[in-house]
Amino acid sequence: MHWVVGPVTTVLAASFVIFVALALAPGDPVARVVGDRATGAQREAARHQLGLDEPVVVRYFHWLGDALHGDLGTSLISRQDVASLLAPRLLTTLTLVLMSAVIILVIGVALGAVGGVSDRLRPFVNGVTGLGVAIPSFVASTLLIGVFAVQLGWFPTYGSGAGFVDRLWHLTLPAVALSIGWVAYVAQMTAAAVKEEAVREHVETAVGRGLPRSLVLRRHVMRNASIPVLTASGLTVAGLVAGSVVVETAFGIDGVGSMLVKSVSSKDYAPTTAISVLVVMVFVVVTTVIDFVQTRVDPRLREHSP
């Protein structure tokens, strides 16, 4: 039961904090609707029509009730339903996140495993991962656009493409830019976990008995190191949704991240609230799945779970 109650409680609490924080933030969204030259009566009429004259707690429960029925509100700027605005952008962002996650998990875990078991290659892995962690996403985006899009012309510089293949082509550079820092982080966590497990007594005993090194690495080292690697990888994938804001803006991708930037700058409450809660939900779902999988991988953790 706690696998459901805990996440739901967390999402509800986060949605309340987000809603109240946006309502109390400086700026008047009514001014974006009626204009600067509107009279006081027109402003009050618009405020009443939008429901902004009610207490913030009442407005939150109205929003929550509508959201539970699939109504995320209406954008103050575009006058369109938020759910219809999010749907195509959500697909673009999910594709970008999925491509980045594949890059991170494949390269990050492989690079970290090499750095954990090979004394000769460990300095190289440490240097590469140190450089990757030091490069922000917006710097990586600028470098990739300048080299592979502008100079070499291998990839487009703008947009998310149309159709499956064209979308993959457009999102390749953004996915690489988004994943560079996370690849380095996962590689460092994997290398540390593998290195720690590789020197344990039962591993050395297995090697001394003449078991193949690949078998020892797979059954004893990687399996025992999978818990911290799984945690790091899961949190990384969850963080990609929030990190996509910078990359989508740099590459002109019409996704959830770029929509969040536009909504915040225009004080458009409905899409800002919906996207912020969506990001929280992704974190909660991913962390819950991580906890569940960890208890299945390592039965000892079940004793500590409520």
mmCIF file with all atom_site columns, N, CA, C and O in Angstrom, residues 206-247:
data_model
loop_
_atom_site.group_PDB
_atom_site.id
_atom_site.type_symbol
_atom_site.label_atom_id
_atom_site.label_alt_id
_atom_site.label_comp_id
_atom_site.label_asym_id
_atom_site.label_entity_id
_atom_site.label_seq_id
_atom_site.pdbx_PDB_ins_code
_atom_site.Cartn_x
_atom_site.Cartn_y
_atom_site.Cartn_z
_atom_site.occupancy
_atom_site.B_iso_or_equiv
_atom_site.pdbx_formal_charge
_atom_site.auth_seq_id
_atom_site.auth_comp_id
_atom_site.auth_asym_id
_atom_site.auth_atom_id
_atom_site.pdbx_PDB_model_num
ATOM 1   N N  . ALA A 1 206 ? 36.756 -16.037 -5.593  1.00 0.00 ? 206 ALA A N  1
ATOM 2   C CA . ALA A 1 206 ? 36.269 -16.614 -6.849  1.00 0.00 ? 206 ALA A CA 1
ATOM 3   C C  . ALA A 1 206 ? 37.339 -16.594 -7.923  1.00 0.00 ? 206 ALA A C  1
ATOM 4   O O  . ALA A 1 206 ? 37.506 -17.563 -8.684  1.00 0.00 ? 206 ALA A O  1
ATOM 5   N N  . VAL A 1 207 ? 38.106 -15.513 -7.988  1.00 0.00 ? 207 VAL A N  1
ATOM 6   C CA . VAL A 1 207 ? 39.200 -15.434 -8.960  1.00 0.00 ? 207 VAL A CA 1
ATOM 7   C C  . VAL A 1 207 ? 40.283 -16.452 -8.623  1.00 0.00 ? 207 VAL A C  1
ATOM 8   O O  . VAL A 1 207 ? 40.847 -17.120 -9.502  1.00 0.00 ? 207 VAL A O  1
ATOM 9   N N  . GLY A 1 208 ? 40.582 -16.608 -7.321  1.00 0.00 ? 208 GLY A N  1
ATOM 10  C CA . GLY A 1 208 ? 41.593 -17.559 -6.907  1.00 0.00 ? 208 GLY A CA 1
ATOM 11  C C  . GLY A 1 208 ? 41.211 -18.998 -7.194  1.00 0.00 ? 208 GLY A C  1
ATOM 12  O O  . GLY A 1 208 ? 42.091 -19.857 -7.376  1.00 0.00 ? 208 GLY A O  1
ATOM 13  N N  . ARG A 1 209 ? 39.918 -19.280 -7.248  1.00 0.00 ? 209 ARG A N  1
ATOM 14  C CA . ARG A 1 209 ? 39.457 -20.642 -7.571  1.00 0.00 ? 209 ARG A CA 1
ATOM 15  C C  . ARG A 1 209 ? 39.530 -20.937 -9.051  1.00 0.00 ? 209 ARG A C  1
ATOM 16  O O  . ARG A 1 209 ? 39.231 -22.051 -9.471  1.00 0.00 ? 209 ARG A O  1
ATOM 17  N N  . GLY A 1 210 ? 39.922 -19.955 -9.830  1.00 0.00 ? 210 GLY A N  1
ATOM 18  C CA . GLY A 1 210 ? 40.092 -20.179 -11.261 1.00 0.00 ? 210 GLY A CA 1
ATOM 19  C C  . GLY A 1 210 ? 38.864 -19.933 -12.101 1.00 0.00 ? 210 GLY A C  1
ATOM 20  O O  . GLY A 1 210 ? 38.844 -20.305 -13.282 1.00 0.00 ? 210 GLY A O  1
ATOM 21  N N  . LEU A 1 211 ? 37.842 -19.296 -11.528 1.00 0.00 ? 211 LEU A N  1
ATOM 22  C CA . LEU A 1 211 ? 36.652 -18.991 -12.327 1.00 0.00 ? 211 LEU A CA 1
ATOM 23  C C  . LEU A 1 211 ? 36.976 -17.947 -13.385 1.00 0.00 ? 211 LEU A C  1
ATOM 24  O O  . LEU A 1 211 ? 37.823 -17.075 -13.167 1.00 0.00 ? 211 LEU A O  1
ATOM 25  N N  . PRO A 1 212 ? 36.357 -18.044 -14.555 1.00 0.00 ? 212 PRO A N  1
ATOM 26  C CA . PRO A 1 212 ? 36.614 -17.051 -15.614 1.00 0.00 ? 212 PRO A CA 1
ATOM 27  C C  . PRO A 1 212 ? 36.350 -15.638 -15.112 1.00 0.00 ? 212 PRO A C  1
ATOM 28  O O  . PRO A 1 212 ? 35.367 -15.397 -14.396 1.00 0.00 ? 212 PRO A O  1
ATOM 29  N N  . ARG A 1 213 ? 37.213 -14.712 -15.499 1.00 0.00 ? 213 ARG A N  1
ATOM 30  C CA . ARG A 1 213 ? 37.081 -13.344 -15.019 1.00 0.00 ? 213 ARG A CA 1
ATOM 31  C C  . ARG A 1 213 ? 35.766 -12.705 -15.472 1.00 0.00 ? 213 ARG A C  1
ATOM 32  O O  . ARG A 1 213 ? 35.158 -11.936 -14.726 1.00 0.00 ? 213 ARG A O  1
ATOM 33  N N  . SER A 1 214 ? 35.326 -13.049 -16.681 1.00 0.00 ? 214 SER A N  1
ATOM 34  C CA . SER A 1 214 ? 34.069 -12.489 -17.174 1.00 0.00 ? 214 SER A CA 1
ATOM 35  C C  . SER A 1 214 ? 32.889 -12.970 -16.331 1.00 0.00 ? 214 SER A C  1
ATOM 36  O O  . SER A 1 214 ? 31.947 -12.212 -16.059 1.00 0.00 ? 214 SER A O  1
ATOM 37  N N  . LEU A 1 215 ? 32.954 -14.229 -15.891 1.00 0.00 ? 215 LEU A N  1
ATOM 38  C CA . LEU A 1 215 ? 31.881 -14.773 -15.052 1.00 0.00 ? 215 LEU A CA 1
ATOM 39  C C  . LEU A 1 215 ? 31.875 -14.107 -13.679 1.00 0.00 ? 215 LEU A C  1
ATOM 40  O O  . LEU A 1 215 ? 30.812 -13.755 -13.153 1.00 0.00 ? 215 LEU A O  1
ATOM 41  N N  . VAL A 1 216 ? 33.054 -13.926 -13.099 1.00 0.00 ? 216 VAL A N  1
ATOM 42  C CA . VAL A 1 216 ? 33.159 -13.266 -11.808 1.00 0.00 ? 216 VAL A CA 1
ATOM 43  C C  . VAL A 1 216 ? 32.662 -11.826 -11.902 1.00 0.00 ? 216 VAL A C  1
ATOM 44  O O  . VAL A 1 216 ? 31.949 -11.334 -11.023 1.00 0.00 ? 216 VAL A O  1
ATOM 45  N N  . LEU A 1 217 ? 33.032 -11.153 -12.978 1.00 0.00 ? 217 LEU A N  1
ATOM 46  C CA . LEU A 1 217 ? 32.606 -9.765  -13.170 1.00 0.00 ? 217 LEU A CA 1
ATOM 47  C C  . LEU A 1 217 ? 31.095 -9.663  -13.294 1.00 0.00 ? 217 LEU A C  1
ATOM 48  O O  . LEU A 1 217 ? 30.465 -8.770  -12.713 1.00 0.00 ? 217 LEU A O  1
ATOM 49  N N  . ARG A 1 218 ? 30.508 -10.608 -14.012 1.00 0.00 ? 218 ARG A N  1
ATOM 50  C CA . ARG A 1 218 ? 29.076 -10.540 -14.258 1.00 0.00 ? 218 ARG A CA 1
ATOM 51  C C  . ARG A 1 218 ? 28.256 -10.949 -13.031 1.00 0.00 ? 218 ARG A C  1
ATOM 52  O O  . ARG A 1 218 ? 27.278 -10.292 -12.670 1.00 0.00 ? 218 ARG A O  1
ATOM 53  N N  . ARG A 1 219 ? 28.654 -12.046 -12.384 1.00 0.00 ? 219 ARG A N  1
ATOM 54  C CA . ARG A 1 219 ? 27.841 -12.597 -11.303 1.00 0.00 ? 219 ARG A CA 1
ATOM 55  C C  . ARG A 1 219 ? 28.101 -11.949 -9.946  1.00 0.00 ? 219 ARG A C  1
ATOM 56  O O  . ARG A 1 219 ? 27.182 -11.810 -9.139  1.00 0.00 ? 219 ARG A O  1
ATOM 57  N N  . HIS A 1 220 ? 29.336 -11.598 -9.693  1.00 0.00 ? 220 HIS A N  1
ATOM 58  C CA . HIS A 1 220 ? 29.684 -11.112 -8.366  1.00 0.00 ? 220 HIS A CA 1
ATOM 59  C C  . HIS A 1 220 ? 29.878 -9.595  -8.309  1.00 0.00 ? 220 HIS A C  1
ATOM 60  O O  . HIS A 1 220 ? 29.388 -8.950  -7.377  1.00 0.00 ? 220 HIS A O  1
ATOM 61  N N  . VAL A 1 221 ? 30.588 -9.048  -9.291  1.00 0.00 ? 221 VAL A N  1
ATOM 62  C CA . VAL A 1 221 ? 30.911 -7.627  -9.228  1.00 0.00 ? 221 VAL A CA 1
ATOM 63  C C  . VAL A 1 221 ? 29.733 -6.768  -9.697  1.00 0.00 ? 221 VAL A C  1
ATOM 64  O O  . VAL A 1 221 ? 29.217 -5.928  -8.944  1.00 0.00 ? 221 VAL A O  1
ATOM 65  N N  . MET A 1 222 ? 29.296 -6.958  -10.934 1.00 0.00 ? 222 MET A N  1
ATOM 66  C CA . MET A 1 222 ? 28.254 -6.105  -11.498 1.00 0.00 ? 222 MET A CA 1
ATOM 67  C C  . MET A 1 222 ? 26.920 -6.270  -10.781 1.00 0.00 ? 222 MET A C  1
ATOM 68  O O  . MET A 1 222 ? 26.182 -5.300  -10.596 1.00 0.00 ? 222 MET A O  1
ATOM 69  N N  . ARG A 1 223 ? 26.608 -7.480  -10.365 1.00 0.00 ? 223 ARG A N  1
ATOM 70  C CA . ARG A 1 223 ? 25.320 -7.689  -9.683  1.00 0.00 ? 223 ARG A CA 1
ATOM 71  C C  . ARG A 1 223 ? 25.287 -6.960  -8.346  1.00 0.00 ? 223 ARG A C  1
ATOM 72  O O  . ARG A 1 223 ? 24.294 -6.313  -8.011  1.00 0.00 ? 223 ARG A O  1
ATOM 73  N N  . ASN A 1 224 ? 26.368 -7.051  -7.578  1.00 0.00 ? 224 ASN A N  1
ATOM 74  C CA . ASN A 1 224 ? 26.404 -6.372  -6.284  1.00 0.00 ? 224 ASN A CA 1
ATOM 75  C C  . ASN A 1 224 ? 26.534 -4.854  -6.432  1.00 0.00 ? 224 ASN A C  1
ATOM 76  O O  . ASN A 1 224 ? 26.097 -4.107  -5.554  1.00 0.00 ? 224 ASN A O  1
ATOM 77  N N  . ALA A 1 225 ? 27.125 -4.420  -7.542  1.00 0.00 ? 225 ALA A N  1
ATOM 78  C CA . ALA A 1 225 ? 27.271 -2.985  -7.780  1.00 0.00 ? 225 ALA A CA 1
ATOM 79  C C  . ALA A 1 225 ? 26.034 -2.376  -8.431  1.00 0.00 ? 225 ALA A C  1
ATOM 80  O O  . ALA A 1 225 ? 25.981 -1.163  -8.634  1.00 0.00 ? 225 ALA A O  1
ATOM 81  N N  . SER A 1 226 ? 25.057 -3.209  -8.739  1.00 0.00 ? 226 SER A N  1
ATOM 82  C CA . SER A 1 226 ? 23.899 -2.721  -9.499  1.00 0.00 ? 226 SER A CA 1
ATOM 83  C C  . SER A 1 226 ? 23.012 -1.783  -8.691  1.00 0.00 ? 226 SER A C  1
ATOM 84  O O  . SER A 1 226 ? 22.307 -0.945  -9.268  1.00 0.00 ? 226 SER A O  1
ATOM 85  N N  . ILE A 1 227 ? 23.014 -1.901  -7.349  1.00 0.00 ? 227 ILE A N  1
ATOM 86  C CA . ILE A 1 227 ? 22.121 -1.064  -6.539  1.00 0.00 ? 227 ILE A CA 1
ATOM 87  C C  . ILE A 1 227 ? 22.474 0.417   -6.673  1.00 0.00 ? 227 ILE A C  1
ATOM 88  O O  . ILE A 1 227 ? 21.621 1.233   -7.052  1.00 0.00 ? 227 ILE A O  1
ATOM 89  N N  . PRO A 1 228 ? 23.713 0.846   -6.377  1.00 0.00 ? 228 PRO A N  1
ATOM 90  C CA . PRO A 1 228 ? 24.028 2.272   -6.562  1.00 0.00 ? 228 PRO A CA 1
ATOM 91  C C  . PRO A 1 228 ? 23.966 2.707   -8.016  1.00 0.00 ? 228 PRO A C  1
ATOM 92  O O  . PRO A 1 228 ? 23.595 3.848   -8.308  1.00 0.00 ? 228 PRO A O  1
ATOM 93  N N  . VAL A 1 229 ? 24.315 1.808   -8.944  1.00 0.00 ? 229 VAL A N  1
ATOM 94  C CA . VAL A 1 229 ? 24.236 2.148   -10.366 1.00 0.00 ? 229 VAL A CA 1
ATOM 95  C C  . VAL A 1 229 ? 22.784 2.357   -10.781 1.00 0.00 ? 229 VAL A C  1
ATOM 96  O O  . VAL A 1 229 ? 22.455 3.295   -11.528 1.00 0.00 ? 229 VAL A O  1
ATOM 97  N N  . LEU A 1 230 ? 21.900 1.498   -10.288 1.00 0.00 ? 230 LEU A N  1
ATOM 98  C CA . LEU A 1 230 ? 20.478 1.630   -10.597 1.00 0.00 ? 230 LEU A CA 1
ATOM 99  C C  . LEU A 1 230 ? 19.921 2.940   -10.048 1.00 0.00 ? 230 LEU A C  1
ATOM 100 O O  . LEU A 1 230 ? 19.155 3.634   -10.720 1.00 0.00 ? 230 LEU A O  1
ATOM 101 N N  . THR A 1 231 ? 20.313 3.273   -8.830  1.00 0.00 ? 231 THR A N  1
ATOM 102 C CA . THR A 1 231 ? 19.845 4.524   -8.225  1.00 0.00 ? 231 THR A CA 1
ATOM 103 C C  . THR A 1 231 ? 20.310 5.737   -9.028  1.00 0.00 ? 231 THR A C  1
ATOM 104 O O  . THR A 1 231 ? 19.519 6.637   -9.332  1.00 0.00 ? 231 THR A O  1
ATOM 105 N N  . ALA A 1 232 ? 21.605 5.757   -9.364  1.00 0.00 ? 232 ALA A N  1
ATOM 106 C CA . ALA A 1 232 ? 22.147 6.882   -10.128 1.00 0.00 ? 232 ALA A CA 1
ATOM 107 C C  . ALA A 1 232 ? 21.497 6.986   -11.497 1.00 0.00 ? 232 ALA A C  1
ATOM 108 O O  . ALA A 1 232 ? 21.149 8.083   -11.955 1.00 0.00 ? 232 ALA A O  1
ATOM 109 N N  . SER A 1 233 ? 21.301 5.854   -12.151 1.00 0.00 ? 233 SER A N  1
ATOM 110 C CA . SER A 1 233 ? 20.709 5.863   -13.493 1.00 0.00 ? 233 SER A CA 1
ATOM 111 C C  . SER A 1 233 ? 19.258 6.334   -13.450 1.00 0.00 ? 233 SER A C  1
ATOM 112 O O  . SER A 1 233 ? 18.817 7.117   -14.298 1.00 0.00 ? 233 SER A O  1
ATOM 113 N N  . GLY A 1 234 ? 18.508 5.864   -12.460 1.00 0.00 ? 234 GLY A N  1
ATOM 114 C CA . GLY A 1 234 ? 17.110 6.258   -12.356 1.00 0.00 ? 234 GLY A CA 1
ATOM 115 C C  . GLY A 1 234 ? 16.939 7.737   -12.081 1.00 0.00 ? 234 GLY A C  1
ATOM 116 O O  . GLY A 1 234 ? 16.125 8.414   -12.715 1.00 0.00 ? 234 GLY A O  1
ATOM 117 N N  . LEU A 1 235 ? 17.712 8.264   -11.142 1.00 0.00 ? 235 LEU A N  1
ATOM 118 C CA . LEU A 1 235 ? 17.631 9.693   -10.846 1.00 0.00 ? 235 LEU A CA 1
ATOM 119 C C  . LEU A 1 235 ? 18.088 10.526  -12.035 1.00 0.00 ? 235 LEU A C  1
ATOM 120 O O  . LEU A 1 235 ? 17.599 11.635  -12.259 1.00 0.00 ? 235 LEU A O  1
ATOM 121 N N  . THR A 1 236 ? 19.030 9.994   -12.788 1.00 0.00 ? 236 THR A N  1
ATOM 122 C CA . THR A 1 236 ? 19.491 10.692  -13.982 1.00 0.00 ? 236 THR A CA 1
ATOM 123 C C  . THR A 1 236 ? 18.373 10.816  -15.011 1.00 0.00 ? 236 THR A C  1
ATOM 124 O O  . THR A 1 236 ? 18.145 11.888  -15.583 1.00 0.00 ? 236 THR A O  1
ATOM 125 N N  . VAL A 1 237 ? 17.687 9.716   -15.265 1.00 0.00 ? 237 VAL A N  1
ATOM 126 C CA . VAL A 1 237 ? 16.587 9.735   -16.238 1.00 0.00 ? 237 VAL A CA 1
ATOM 127 C C  . VAL A 1 237 ? 15.503 10.708  -15.787 1.00 0.00 ? 237 VAL A C  1
ATOM 128 O O  . VAL A 1 237 ? 14.934 11.450  -16.598 1.00 0.00 ? 237 VAL A O  1
ATOM 129 N N  . ALA A 1 238 ? 15.203 10.725  -14.478 1.00 0.00 ? 238 ALA A N  1
ATOM 130 C CA . ALA A 1 238 ? 14.205 11.670  -13.974 1.00 0.00 ? 238 ALA A CA 1
ATOM 131 C C  . ALA A 1 238 ? 14.666 13.114  -14.165 1.00 0.00 ? 238 ALA A C  1
ATOM 132 O O  . ALA A 1 238 ? 13.871 14.003  -14.493 1.00 0.00 ? 238 ALA A O  1
ATOM 133 N N  . GLY A 1 239 ? 15.958 13.356  -13.961 1.00 0.00 ? 239 GLY A N  1
ATOM 134 C CA . GLY A 1 239 ? 16.487 14.712  -14.109 1.00 0.00 ? 239 GLY A CA 1
ATOM 135 C C  . GLY A 1 239 ? 16.528 15.208  -15.535 1.00 0.00 ? 239 GLY A C  1
ATOM 136 O O  . GLY A 1 239 ? 16.644 16.418  -15.770 1.00 0.00 ? 239 GLY A O  1
ATOM 137 N N  . LEU A 1 240 ? 16.420 14.294  -16.492 1.00 0.00 ? 240 LEU A N  1
ATOM 138 C CA . LEU A 1 240 ? 16.463 14.704  -17.893 1.00 0.00 ? 240 LEU A CA 1
ATOM 139 C C  . LEU A 1 240 ? 15.272 15.585  -18.262 1.00 0.00 ? 240 LEU A C  1
ATOM 140 O O  . LEU A 1 240 ? 15.392 16.466  -19.117 1.00 0.00 ? 240 LEU A O  1
ATOM 141 N N  . VAL A 1 241 ? 14.120 15.346  -17.643 1.00 0.00 ? 241 VAL A N  1
ATOM 142 C CA . VAL A 1 241 ? 12.931 16.139  -17.961 1.00 0.00 ? 241 VAL A CA 1
ATOM 143 C C  . VAL A 1 241 ? 13.157 17.596  -17.601 1.00 0.00 ? 241 VAL A C  1
ATOM 144 O O  . VAL A 1 241 ? 12.850 18.509  -18.371 1.00 0.00 ? 241 VAL A O  1
ATOM 145 N N  . ALA A 1 242 ? 13.719 17.826  -16.403 1.00 0.00 ? 242 ALA A N  1
ATOM 146 C CA . ALA A 1 242 ? 14.010 19.199  -15.997 1.00 0.00 ? 242 ALA A CA 1
ATOM 147 C C  . ALA A 1 242 ? 15.167 19.779  -16.809 1.00 0.00 ? 242 ALA A C  1
ATOM 148 O O  . ALA A 1 242 ? 15.157 20.963  -17.178 1.00 0.00 ? 242 ALA A O  1
ATOM 149 N N  . GLY A 1 243 ? 16.167 18.956  -17.113 1.00 0.00 ? 243 GLY A N  1
ATOM 150 C CA . GLY A 1 243 ? 17.312 19.438  -17.871 1.00 0.00 ? 243 GLY A CA 1
ATOM 151 C C  . GLY A 1 243 ? 17.010 19.753  -19.316 1.00 0.00 ? 243 GLY A C  1
ATOM 152 O O  . GLY A 1 243 ? 17.773 20.477  -19.976 1.00 0.00 ? 243 GLY A O  1
ATOM 153 N N  . SER A 1 244 ? 15.900 19.229  -19.821 1.00 0.00 ? 244 SER A N  1
ATOM 154 C CA . SER A 1 244 ? 15.560 19.473  -21.226 1.00 0.00 ? 244 SER A CA 1
ATOM 155 C C  . SER A 1 244 ? 15.208 20.930  -21.496 1.00 0.00 ? 244 SER A C  1
ATOM 156 O O  . SER A 1 244 ? 15.188 21.351  -22.656 1.00 0.00 ? 244 SER A O  1
ATOM 157 N N  . VAL A 1 245 ? 14.923 21.704  -20.443 1.00 0.00 ? 245 VAL A N  1
ATOM 158 C CA . VAL A 1 245 ? 14.548 23.108  -20.631 1.00 0.00 ? 245 VAL A CA 1
ATOM 159 C C  . VAL A 1 245 ? 15.644 23.865  -21.357 1.00 0.00 ? 245 VAL A C  1
ATOM 160 O O  . VAL A 1 245 ? 15.388 24.580  -22.341 1.00 0.00 ? 245 VAL A O  1
ATOM 161 N N  . VAL A 1 246 ? 16.885 23.716  -20.904 1.00 0.00 ? 246 VAL A N  1
ATOM 162 C CA . VAL A 1 246 ? 18.011 24.444  -21.499 1.00 0.00 ? 246 VAL A CA 1
ATOM 163 C C  . VAL A 1 246 ? 18.259 23.985  -22.923 1.00 0.00 ? 246 VAL A C  1
ATOM 164 O O  . VAL A 1 246 ? 18.435 24.809  -23.842 1.00 0.00 ? 246 VAL A O  1
ATOM 165 N N  . VAL A 1 247 ? 18.269 22.681  -23.138 1.00 0.00 ? 247 VAL A N  1
ATOM 166 C CA . VAL A 1 247 ? 18.596 22.139  -24.456 1.00 0.00 ? 247 VAL A CA 1
ATOM 167 C C  . VAL A 1 247 ? 17.506 22.479  -25.470 1.00 0.00 ? 247 VAL A C  1
ATOM 168 O O  . VAL A 1 247 ? 17.805 22.845  -26.616 1.00 0.00 ? 247 VAL A O  1
#
